[in-house]
Amino acid sequence: MSYRELVFTVPAEIAEPLGDVLLELGALSVTVEDDAAGGYDENPLYGEPGLSPEVQAWDRSSVTALFNPEIDDSGATEFIPNLLASLEDAGFKLAIPQEKQVEDQDWVRLTQSQFAPIQIGKRIWVVPSWHDAPSDPNAICLAVDPGLAFGTGSHPTTHLCLLWLEEHKNLQSQSLLDYGCGSGILAIAAAKLGCAPVVGTDIDPQAMVAARSNAEINHSVISFVLPNENATELAAEAKYDIVMANILANPLQVLAPALVNKMRAGGQIVLSGVLARQAEEVISTYSQWLTLSVWKESEGWVCLHGTLNADSKSSISGQAQKKSSKLSLKAILLGLFFLLLVTFGEHISRNALLPTLAPRIDGTSNAVAVTTFSLLQQFDEKLCRSLGCINRPVSDFAAWKIISANLALENSPEALKTPANQSTLQVKIQNRLAINILWPYLEISLTDADESELKSIQFSPKEWLPANWQESHPDFLREGAPAGEIIHSDLPIALSQNTAGYRVRVFYPQSTTPSPHLTNGN
């Protein structure tokens, strides 16, 4: 039996609707591809979470429809003219399509033939279930089939992690957490190389199904748990000798505190999924806790490695001791504050010391510090009245937390007809200190697929604060943001055609201090 394949070459804007109509007219399947694929004018199409391409097609798209003559009349001589007439009735006036005959094959066997055993280093082999294992008695075979979850060992990032595990000989009885485990291939390799206990976690329930199945096939004892299962393996007190994460650079930066928090003192962290040009940025993010370095590079990807020193004062697990020293420092600073307030004047005292000494509104500050600061504020107000100083809000980057930032594309048919790629920047921002803080400016930087900046857009407080909030707080510029205030704002953004990512930050005009509050949307 053979199938009849018809290929239509059409503009981008009608590729998807044409595919829908072809399916309604009996096509078994429809695919849309770049008609210039492989040529000098090939046009890559990028889609990122929260920022999909405006049109899911290429400037010149090939729409391929597959028909089965045994279940429809696609083998008839008049089939193509009749099909074109039906398409014209649906609003598509098209030229005669190219035609191909597709012979029936053993599609399962054809698919399997594309996945041969993969050798990693000297000992590790990734062997699909339909292949024989290598004869080498020292080989460590991982039986992993392509399926529901990412991770077959073929990608350089997975390859680098497996290579790291193979080349480290002291894995016996070392506990390991595979964060973003996918198919479970890294956790399985770790277990076979002697790590115990081994835990894998992923936000995708399908990944858990695949990982547990693969672990059973490989006779490996591994706990695979979802982050929302409240499992003891992911409890706050659970620490690991090795934390391994093969995801992407941006999530690795966002998850940095959580990943470091799972490390035991003296433990190791292995990060992959990072492009070579992104390495310095990831290393910088983790530098407040430990020193990362590039362990190996492969095909433009790098594997980063670091160790959490046993006496590290900057590790998250040692924050309790650090907070104690901070309280002592605050007590000294509080004592000096009164002298500095009078000696150096209103500007230095209010704009530098008040934000430094102010407790947080999330309940993490010591009760003594909160009470002391309340008394200090009362004294400051009385002193300001006697000295005639202006009781104005202070500016402080550390006060602000961008809780979330999402660039949501407008996917309505009306939006797609406009020349501008209209989107909405949805931002949630909070003043975390127990004092009024001067409203900051917001800046969104749009980047292309190479993370080069395309455009920078700045919003003053009057532009980004919601209109209804401004109406209910007419003196907001003078009074500043109240302690703990959370603002939700939706800002219209016109995107460039080649926009593929974004970053959001807060800043104060004419300030030379960079803001640490960055939210990446890449």
Short mmCIF file of N, CA and C in Angstrom, two decimals, residues 6-11 14 18 35-36 59-64 94-98:
data_model
loop_
_atom_site.label_atom_id
_atom_site.label_comp_id
_atom_site.label_asym_id
_atom_site.label_seq_id
_atom_site.Cartn_x
_atom_site.Cartn_y
_atom_site.Cartn_z
N LEU A 6 0.58 15.41 -0.75
CA LEU A 6 0.45 16.64 -1.53
C LEU A 6 1.12 17.79 -0.78
N VAL A 7 1.94 18.56 -1.50
CA VAL A 7 2.70 19.65 -0.88
C VAL A 7 2.27 20.98 -1.50
N PHE A 8 1.71 21.88 -0.66
CA PHE A 8 1.30 23.22 -1.08
C PHE A 8 2.32 24.23 -0.57
N THR A 9 2.76 25.15 -1.43
CA THR A 9 3.65 26.23 -1.02
C THR A 9 2.82 27.51 -0.90
N VAL A 10 2.77 28.06 0.31
CA VAL A 10 1.85 29.18 0.59
C VAL A 10 2.54 30.21 1.47
N PRO A 11 2.00 31.45 1.55
CA PRO A 11 2.52 32.47 2.49
C PRO A 11 2.25 32.06 3.93
N ILE A 14 -1.43 32.02 5.79
CA ILE A 14 -2.51 31.06 5.51
C ILE A 14 -2.08 29.61 5.76
N LEU A 18 -4.91 26.74 6.41
CA LEU A 18 -4.97 25.76 5.33
C LEU A 18 -4.83 24.35 5.89
N ASP A 35 9.81 26.33 3.61
CA ASP A 35 10.06 25.93 2.23
C ASP A 35 11.51 26.16 1.82
N ALA A 36 12.19 27.04 2.57
CA ALA A 36 13.59 27.33 2.24
C ALA A 36 14.56 26.57 3.15
N ASP A 59 7.81 32.62 6.19
CA ASP A 59 7.40 33.53 5.12
C ASP A 59 6.91 32.75 3.91
N ARG A 60 7.60 31.68 3.57
CA ARG A 60 7.16 30.79 2.49
C ARG A 60 7.13 29.38 3.07
N SER A 61 5.92 28.88 3.33
CA SER A 61 5.75 27.62 4.05
C SER A 61 5.32 26.49 3.13
N SER A 62 5.83 25.30 3.43
CA SER A 62 5.38 24.09 2.74
C SER A 62 4.38 23.39 3.64
N VAL A 63 3.14 23.27 3.17
CA VAL A 63 2.09 22.57 3.91
C VAL A 63 1.89 21.21 3.25
N THR A 64 2.24 20.15 3.96
CA THR A 64 2.21 18.80 3.40
C THR A 64 1.04 18.03 4.00
N LEU A 94 -5.50 28.12 -4.70
CA LEU A 94 -4.14 27.61 -4.69
C LEU A 94 -3.75 27.00 -6.02
N ALA A 95 -2.44 26.98 -6.27
CA ALA A 95 -1.91 26.31 -7.47
C ALA A 95 -1.91 24.80 -7.25
N ILE A 96 -1.73 24.04 -8.33
CA ILE A 96 -1.68 22.58 -8.22
C ILE A 96 -0.51 22.19 -7.34
N PRO A 97 -0.73 21.34 -6.33
CA PRO A 97 0.35 20.98 -5.41
C PRO A 97 1.33 19.99 -6.02
N GLN A 98 2.53 19.94 -5.44
CA GLN A 98 3.45 18.87 -5.81
C GLN A 98 2.94 17.55 -5.22
#
